[in-house]
Coordinates of C-alpha atoms and ligand atoms in Angstrom, one line a residue:
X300 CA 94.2 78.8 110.8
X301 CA 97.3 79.5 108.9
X302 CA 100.5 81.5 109.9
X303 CA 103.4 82.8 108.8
X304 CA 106.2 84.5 110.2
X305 CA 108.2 87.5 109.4
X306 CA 111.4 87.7 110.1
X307 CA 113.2 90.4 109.8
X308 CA 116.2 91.9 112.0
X309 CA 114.6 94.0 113.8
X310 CA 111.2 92.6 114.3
X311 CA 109.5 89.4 113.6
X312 CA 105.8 89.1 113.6
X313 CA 103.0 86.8 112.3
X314 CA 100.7 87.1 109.6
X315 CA 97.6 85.1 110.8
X316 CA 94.5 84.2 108.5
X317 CA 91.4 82.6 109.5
X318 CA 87.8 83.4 109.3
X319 CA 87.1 83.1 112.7
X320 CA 89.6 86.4 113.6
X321 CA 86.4 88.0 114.4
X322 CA 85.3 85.7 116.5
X323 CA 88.2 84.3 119.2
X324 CA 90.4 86.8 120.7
X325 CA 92.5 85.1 123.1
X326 CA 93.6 83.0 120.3
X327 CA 94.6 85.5 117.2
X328 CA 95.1 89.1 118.8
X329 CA 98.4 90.1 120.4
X330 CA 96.7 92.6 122.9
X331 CA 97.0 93.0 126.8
X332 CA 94.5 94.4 129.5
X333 CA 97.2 97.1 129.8
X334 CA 97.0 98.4 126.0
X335 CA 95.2 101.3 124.6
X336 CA 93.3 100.6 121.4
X337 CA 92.7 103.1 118.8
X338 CA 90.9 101.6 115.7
X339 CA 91.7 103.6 112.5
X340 CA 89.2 102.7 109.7
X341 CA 87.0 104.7 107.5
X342 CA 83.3 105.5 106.4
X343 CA 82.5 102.5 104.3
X344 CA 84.4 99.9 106.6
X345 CA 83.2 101.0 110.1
X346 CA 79.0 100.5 109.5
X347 CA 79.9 97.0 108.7
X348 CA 82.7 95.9 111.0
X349 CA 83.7 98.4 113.4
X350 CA 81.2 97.1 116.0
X351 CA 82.1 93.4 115.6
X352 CA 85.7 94.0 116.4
X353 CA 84.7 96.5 119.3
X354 CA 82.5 94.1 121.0
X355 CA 85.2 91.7 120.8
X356 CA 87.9 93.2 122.4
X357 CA 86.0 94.8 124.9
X358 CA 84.5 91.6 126.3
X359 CA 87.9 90.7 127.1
X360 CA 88.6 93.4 128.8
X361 CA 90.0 96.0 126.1
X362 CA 89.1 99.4 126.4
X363 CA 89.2 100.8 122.9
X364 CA 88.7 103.9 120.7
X365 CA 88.1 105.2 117.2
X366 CA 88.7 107.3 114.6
X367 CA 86.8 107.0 111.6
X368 CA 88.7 108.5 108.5
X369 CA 87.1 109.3 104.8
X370 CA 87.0 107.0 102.2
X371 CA 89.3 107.2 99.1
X372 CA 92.4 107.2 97.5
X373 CA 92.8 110.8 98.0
X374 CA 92.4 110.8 101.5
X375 CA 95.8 109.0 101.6
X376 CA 97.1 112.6 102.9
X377 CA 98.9 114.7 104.7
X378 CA 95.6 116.4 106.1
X379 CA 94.1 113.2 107.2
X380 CA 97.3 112.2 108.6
X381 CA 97.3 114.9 111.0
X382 CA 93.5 114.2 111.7
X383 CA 94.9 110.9 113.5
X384 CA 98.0 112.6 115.0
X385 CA 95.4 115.7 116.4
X386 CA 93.5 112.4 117.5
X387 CA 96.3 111.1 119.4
X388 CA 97.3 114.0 121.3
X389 CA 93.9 115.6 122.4
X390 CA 93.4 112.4 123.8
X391 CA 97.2 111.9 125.7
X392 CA 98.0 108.3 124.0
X393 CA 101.1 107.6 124.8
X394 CA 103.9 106.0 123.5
X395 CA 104.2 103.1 125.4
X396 CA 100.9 101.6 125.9
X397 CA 98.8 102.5 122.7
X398 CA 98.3 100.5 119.8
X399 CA 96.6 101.5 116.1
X400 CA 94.6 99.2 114.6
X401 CA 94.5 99.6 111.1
X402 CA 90.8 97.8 109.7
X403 CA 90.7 98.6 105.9
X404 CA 92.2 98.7 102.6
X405 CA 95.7 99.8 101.6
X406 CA 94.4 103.4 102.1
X407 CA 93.7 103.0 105.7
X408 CA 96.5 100.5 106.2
X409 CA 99.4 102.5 104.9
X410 CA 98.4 106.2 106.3
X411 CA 97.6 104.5 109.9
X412 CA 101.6 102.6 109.4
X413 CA 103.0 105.9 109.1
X414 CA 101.0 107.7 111.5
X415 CA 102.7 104.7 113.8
X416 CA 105.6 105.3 112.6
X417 CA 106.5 108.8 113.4
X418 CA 103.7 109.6 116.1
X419 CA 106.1 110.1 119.1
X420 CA 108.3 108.5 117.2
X421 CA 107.0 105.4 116.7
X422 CA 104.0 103.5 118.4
X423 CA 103.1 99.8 117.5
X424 CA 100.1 99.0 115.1
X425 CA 98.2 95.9 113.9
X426 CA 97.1 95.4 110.1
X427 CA 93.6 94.5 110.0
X428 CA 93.3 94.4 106.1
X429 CA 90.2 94.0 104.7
X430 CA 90.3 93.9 100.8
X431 CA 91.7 91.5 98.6
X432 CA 94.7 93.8 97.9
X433 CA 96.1 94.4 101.5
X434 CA 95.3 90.9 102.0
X435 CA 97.9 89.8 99.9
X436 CA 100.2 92.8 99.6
X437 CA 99.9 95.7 100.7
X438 CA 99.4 94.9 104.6
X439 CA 102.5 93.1 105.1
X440 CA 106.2 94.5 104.7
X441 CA 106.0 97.5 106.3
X442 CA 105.7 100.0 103.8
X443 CA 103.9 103.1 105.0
X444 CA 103.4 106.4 103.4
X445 CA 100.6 108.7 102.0
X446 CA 100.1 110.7 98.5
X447 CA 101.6 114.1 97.3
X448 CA 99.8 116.0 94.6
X449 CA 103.7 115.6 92.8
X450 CA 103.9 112.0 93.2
X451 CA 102.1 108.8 94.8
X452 CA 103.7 107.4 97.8
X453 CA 106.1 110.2 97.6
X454 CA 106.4 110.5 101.9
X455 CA 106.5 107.6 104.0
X456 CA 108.9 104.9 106.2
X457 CA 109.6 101.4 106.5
X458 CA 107.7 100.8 109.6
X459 CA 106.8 96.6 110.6
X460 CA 103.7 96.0 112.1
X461 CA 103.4 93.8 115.2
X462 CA 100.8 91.3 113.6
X463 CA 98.9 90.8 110.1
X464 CA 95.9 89.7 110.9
X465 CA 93.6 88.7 108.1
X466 CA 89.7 87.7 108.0
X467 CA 89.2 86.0 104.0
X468 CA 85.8 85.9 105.2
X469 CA 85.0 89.9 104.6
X470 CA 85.9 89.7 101.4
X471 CA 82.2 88.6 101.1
X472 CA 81.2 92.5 101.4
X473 CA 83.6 93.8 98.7
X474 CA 82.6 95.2 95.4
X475 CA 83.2 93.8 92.2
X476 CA 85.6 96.3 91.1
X477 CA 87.7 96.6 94.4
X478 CA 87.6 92.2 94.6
X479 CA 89.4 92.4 90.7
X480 CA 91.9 95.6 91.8
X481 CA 93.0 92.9 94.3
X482 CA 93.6 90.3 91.8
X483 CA 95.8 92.6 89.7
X484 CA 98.3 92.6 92.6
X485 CA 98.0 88.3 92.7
X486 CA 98.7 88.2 88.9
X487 CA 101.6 90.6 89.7
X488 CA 103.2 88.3 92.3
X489 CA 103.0 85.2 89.9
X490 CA 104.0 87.2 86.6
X491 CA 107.1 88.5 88.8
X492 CA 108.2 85.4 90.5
X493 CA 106.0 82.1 90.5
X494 CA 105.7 80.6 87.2
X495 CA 103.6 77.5 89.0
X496 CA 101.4 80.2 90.9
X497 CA 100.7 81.8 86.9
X498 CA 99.2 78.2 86.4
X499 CA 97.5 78.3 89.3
X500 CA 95.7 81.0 88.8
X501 CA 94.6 80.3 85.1
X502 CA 93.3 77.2 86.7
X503 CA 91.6 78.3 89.8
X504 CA 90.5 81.8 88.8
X505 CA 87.0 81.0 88.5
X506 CA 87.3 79.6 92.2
X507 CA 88.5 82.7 93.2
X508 CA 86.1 84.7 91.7
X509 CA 83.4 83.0 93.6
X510 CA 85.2 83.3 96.7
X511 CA 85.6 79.4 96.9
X512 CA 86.7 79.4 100.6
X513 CA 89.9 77.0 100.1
X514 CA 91.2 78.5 96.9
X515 CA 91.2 81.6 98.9
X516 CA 92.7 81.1 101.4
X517 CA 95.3 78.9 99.4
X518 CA 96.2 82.4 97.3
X519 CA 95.9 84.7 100.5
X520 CA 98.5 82.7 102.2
X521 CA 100.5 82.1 98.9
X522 CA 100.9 85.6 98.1
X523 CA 101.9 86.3 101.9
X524 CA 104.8 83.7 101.4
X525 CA 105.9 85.4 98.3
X526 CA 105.8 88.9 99.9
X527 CA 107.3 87.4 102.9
X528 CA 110.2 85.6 101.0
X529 CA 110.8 89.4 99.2
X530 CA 110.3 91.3 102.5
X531 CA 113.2 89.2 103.9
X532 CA 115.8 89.0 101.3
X533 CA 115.3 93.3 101.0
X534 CA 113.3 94.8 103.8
X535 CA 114.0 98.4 102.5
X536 CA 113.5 97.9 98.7
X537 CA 117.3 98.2 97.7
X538 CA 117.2 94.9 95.1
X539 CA 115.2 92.5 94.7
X540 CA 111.7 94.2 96.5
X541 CA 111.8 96.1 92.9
X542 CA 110.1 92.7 91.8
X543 CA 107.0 93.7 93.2
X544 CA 107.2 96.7 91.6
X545 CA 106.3 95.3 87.9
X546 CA 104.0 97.6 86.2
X547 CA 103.9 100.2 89.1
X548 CA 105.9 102.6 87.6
X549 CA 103.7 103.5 84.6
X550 CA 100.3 102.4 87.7
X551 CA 101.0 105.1 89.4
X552 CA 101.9 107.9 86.4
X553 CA 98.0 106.8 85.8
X554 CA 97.2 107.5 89.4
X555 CA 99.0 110.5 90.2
X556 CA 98.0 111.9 86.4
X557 CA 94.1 111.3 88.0
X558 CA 94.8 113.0 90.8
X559 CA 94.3 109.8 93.2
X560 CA 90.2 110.1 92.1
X561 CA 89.8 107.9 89.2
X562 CA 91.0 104.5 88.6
X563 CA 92.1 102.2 91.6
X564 CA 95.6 101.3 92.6
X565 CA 94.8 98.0 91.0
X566 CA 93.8 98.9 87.8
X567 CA 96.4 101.4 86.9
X568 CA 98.5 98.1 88.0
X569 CA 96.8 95.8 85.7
X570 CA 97.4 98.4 82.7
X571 CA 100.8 98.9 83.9
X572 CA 101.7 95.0 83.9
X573 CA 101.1 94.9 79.8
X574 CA 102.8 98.2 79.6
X575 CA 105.6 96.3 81.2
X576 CA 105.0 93.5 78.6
X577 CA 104.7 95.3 76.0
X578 CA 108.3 97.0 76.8
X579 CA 109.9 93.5 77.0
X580 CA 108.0 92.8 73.9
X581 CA 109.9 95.6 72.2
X582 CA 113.2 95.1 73.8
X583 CA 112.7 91.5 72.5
X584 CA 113.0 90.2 76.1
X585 CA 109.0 88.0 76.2
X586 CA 107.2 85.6 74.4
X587 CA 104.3 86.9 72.9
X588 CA 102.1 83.8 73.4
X589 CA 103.0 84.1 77.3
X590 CA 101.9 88.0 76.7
X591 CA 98.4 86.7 75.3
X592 CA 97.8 84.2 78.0
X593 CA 98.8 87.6 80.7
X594 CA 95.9 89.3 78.4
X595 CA 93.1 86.6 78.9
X596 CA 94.2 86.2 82.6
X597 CA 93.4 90.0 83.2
X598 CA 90.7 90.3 81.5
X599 CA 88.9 87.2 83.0
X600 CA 89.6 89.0 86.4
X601 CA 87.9 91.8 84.9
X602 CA 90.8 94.7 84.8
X603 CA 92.2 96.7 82.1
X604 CA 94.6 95.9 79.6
X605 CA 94.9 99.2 78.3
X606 CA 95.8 102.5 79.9
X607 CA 93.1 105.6 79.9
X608 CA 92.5 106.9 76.2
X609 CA 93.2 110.7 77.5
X610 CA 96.8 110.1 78.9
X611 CA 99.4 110.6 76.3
X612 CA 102.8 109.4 76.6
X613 CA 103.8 112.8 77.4
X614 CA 101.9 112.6 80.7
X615 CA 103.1 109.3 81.7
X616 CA 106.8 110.3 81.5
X617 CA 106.0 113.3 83.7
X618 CA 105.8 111.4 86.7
X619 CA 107.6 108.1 85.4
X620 CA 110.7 110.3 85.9
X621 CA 110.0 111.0 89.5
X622 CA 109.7 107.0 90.3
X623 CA 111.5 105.3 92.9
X624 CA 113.8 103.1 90.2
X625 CA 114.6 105.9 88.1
X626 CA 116.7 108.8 89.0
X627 CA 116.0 112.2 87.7
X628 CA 117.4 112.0 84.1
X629 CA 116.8 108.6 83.1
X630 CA 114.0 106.1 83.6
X631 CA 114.9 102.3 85.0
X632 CA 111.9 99.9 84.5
X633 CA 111.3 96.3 86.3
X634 CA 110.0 93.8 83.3
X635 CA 109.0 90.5 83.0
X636 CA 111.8 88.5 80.7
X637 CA 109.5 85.3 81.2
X638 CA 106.4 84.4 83.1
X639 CA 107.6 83.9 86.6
X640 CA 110.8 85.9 86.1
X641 CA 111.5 90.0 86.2
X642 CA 114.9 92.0 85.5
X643 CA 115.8 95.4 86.4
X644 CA 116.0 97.4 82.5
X645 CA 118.4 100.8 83.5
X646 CA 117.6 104.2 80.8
X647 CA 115.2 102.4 79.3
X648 CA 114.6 104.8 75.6
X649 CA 111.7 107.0 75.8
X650 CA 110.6 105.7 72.3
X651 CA 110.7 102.0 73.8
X652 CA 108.3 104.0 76.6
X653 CA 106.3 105.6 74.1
X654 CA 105.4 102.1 72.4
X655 CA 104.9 100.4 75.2
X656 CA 101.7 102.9 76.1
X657 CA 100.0 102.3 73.0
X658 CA 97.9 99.7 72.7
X659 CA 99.5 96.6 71.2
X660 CA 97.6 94.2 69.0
X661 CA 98.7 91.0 69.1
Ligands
LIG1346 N1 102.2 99.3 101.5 C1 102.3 98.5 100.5 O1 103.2 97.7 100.4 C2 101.3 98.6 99.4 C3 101.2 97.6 98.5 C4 100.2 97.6 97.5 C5 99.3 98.7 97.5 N2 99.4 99.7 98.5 C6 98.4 100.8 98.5 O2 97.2 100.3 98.8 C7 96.2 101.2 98.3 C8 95.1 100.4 97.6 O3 94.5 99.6 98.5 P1 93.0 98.9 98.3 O4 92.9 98.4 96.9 O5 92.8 98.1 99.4 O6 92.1 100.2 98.3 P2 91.2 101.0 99.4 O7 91.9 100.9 100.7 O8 90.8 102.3 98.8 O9 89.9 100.0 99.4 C9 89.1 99.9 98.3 C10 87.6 100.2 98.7 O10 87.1 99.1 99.4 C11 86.4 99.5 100.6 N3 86.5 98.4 101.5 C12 87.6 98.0 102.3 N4 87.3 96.8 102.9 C13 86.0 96.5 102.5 C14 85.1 95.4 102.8 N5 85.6 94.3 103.5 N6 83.9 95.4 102.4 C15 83.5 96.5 101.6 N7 84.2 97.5 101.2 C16 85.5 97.5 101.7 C17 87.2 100.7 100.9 O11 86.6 101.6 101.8 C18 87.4 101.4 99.6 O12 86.3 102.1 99.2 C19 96.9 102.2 97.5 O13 97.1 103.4 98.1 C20 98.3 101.5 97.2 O14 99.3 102.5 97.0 C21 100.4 99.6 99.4
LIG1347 ZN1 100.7 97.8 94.3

């Protein structure tokens, strides 16, 4: 078992991984007799582990519930966030005693940490993540939120969980494509801040990719230490959290341009990394042999290096402008000057935006 603690100033809480979180609950889960459980997880997730984690609880004593949510990026909504709050109140859960487990991806992890957030003002929750990407990121920090048609992540709160509780061993039962959307957010971390993790990874990819139990859970827990390390210097993303933003801001223009119903999070991140790149390539700011080696690494973990051919630069800078960094006249982008090390680049020019769409051929 491995843990690490959050500490922030309002709240500290653990982040626990182990493959036997299933399987003990005395040991891992911070639950009393008293509590009331509601599981929040969706259609794909709850025929494979819903039943497991029911049984578990309940021989101990838990009562628990459920609501079992669509699938999808696009259900990362204001309608299916009041499907949990109409949950919660035809069924009188109260503020004091009830708890939301969250058991899925980012989707259901972040729309269940603002339905905590702001049901009755706030009730706790537990992160149950269960792919890859909420494994390493987007479980732990506390950012909530949902999608608006106008922009992803538009509406949402900084709201810490009371445990992170992570099981490497369901990763087993992830697709291909949602296992490499994961590793996008990995390569992220080390491009952004952990020259030695880059390394790492080129070395121990292969590992990963065949779920090598140890190299697993070595990355799981190293990205948690990196998110934690972030999460602690800047709990509400007001300097250095923008690190983890590389290649989000164009990510997302891909994403909100799809409506939310075509690439995953991940991908539009893996595109958005060498958009990144190629940015500090034209700003003269990174080495062009360190952007070939961020090439091979991608593609190995089989993402895109390249946005979708339909989306002009036109499109992107529709909702580029609307992103977090930027304010509404000029765009401000996080880019890698080395590997391992990102800056802040304020009115970055719209032709240096434009370039860095295309493809690049080096
Ligand atoms: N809050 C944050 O700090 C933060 C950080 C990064 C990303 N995010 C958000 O996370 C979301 C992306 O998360 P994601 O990549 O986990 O996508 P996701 O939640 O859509 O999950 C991907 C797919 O895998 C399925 N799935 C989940 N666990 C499974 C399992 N063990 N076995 C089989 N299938 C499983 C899901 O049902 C879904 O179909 C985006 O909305 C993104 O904005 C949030
Ligand atoms: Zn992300």
């Amino acid at each position: 078992m491995e843990k690490i603690i959050v500490r922030l100033h309002k709240k500290t809480y653990p982040i626990i991984i182990t493959n036997k979180l299933f399987d003990d609950f005395s040991s891992f889960w911070p639950i009393n007799i008293n509590d009331q459980i509601v599981f929040i997880t969706n259609n794909k997730v709850a025929p494979i582990y819903l039943d497991k984690l029911t049984t578990l609880l309940n021989r101990s004593g838990i009562k628990t519930d459920q609501l079992i949510l669509p699938d999808g990026e696009k259900n990362k909504s204001l309608n299916i966030l009041n499907q949990i709050f109409t949950k919660l109140l035809k069924n009188n859960y109260d503020r004091v005693n009830t708890i939301l487990i969250a058991v899925g991806g980012g989707v259901i992890g972040d729309i269940t940490g603002f339905a905590a957030a702001t049901y009755q003002r706030g009730i706790r929750f537990i992160q149950v993540p269960t792919t890859l990407l909420s494994q390493v990121d987007a479980a732990i920090g506390g950012k909530t939120g949902i999608n608006h048609t106008l922009g992803k992540n538009m509406i949402g709160a900084f709201y810490q969980p009371i445990a992170v509780l992570i099981n490497p061993s369901v990763l087993h039962t992830l697709k291909t494509k949602d296992f490499s959307a994961g590793l996008a957010e990995i390569i992220k971390y080390a491009i952004a801040l952990d020259a030695n993790f880059f390394n790492w990874l080129e070395n121990n990819l292969n590992n990963l990719l065949t779920l090598n139990p140890s190299t697993m859970t070595y990355c799981i827990r190293r990205c948690c230490e990196l998110k934690k390390y972030i999460v602690e210097l800047d709990e509400y993303d007001q300097h250095a959290r923008s690190s983890l933003n590389l290649g989000h801001t164009y990510g997302h223009a891909i994403e909100s341009y799809q409506k939310y119903a075509q690439w995953s999070h991940g991908e539009a991140v893996s595109a958005g990394i060498i958009m990144a790149i190629n940015a500090a390539l034209h700003l003269k700011q990174f080495d062009k042999n360190d952007a070939k080696r961020v090439i091979l690494l991608l593609k190995r973990a089989n993402l895109p290096v390249q946005g979708p051919k339909n989306m002009t630069p036109k499109n992107y800078m529709k909702y580029m402008i609307r992103d977090k960094k930027s304010n509404s006249t000029q765009i401000n982008l996080v880019l890698p000057i080395a590997i391992g090390k990102v800056k802040t680049f304020f009115n970055v020019k719209p032709e240096v935006i434009s370039l860095s769409i295309q493809n690049n051929s080096y």
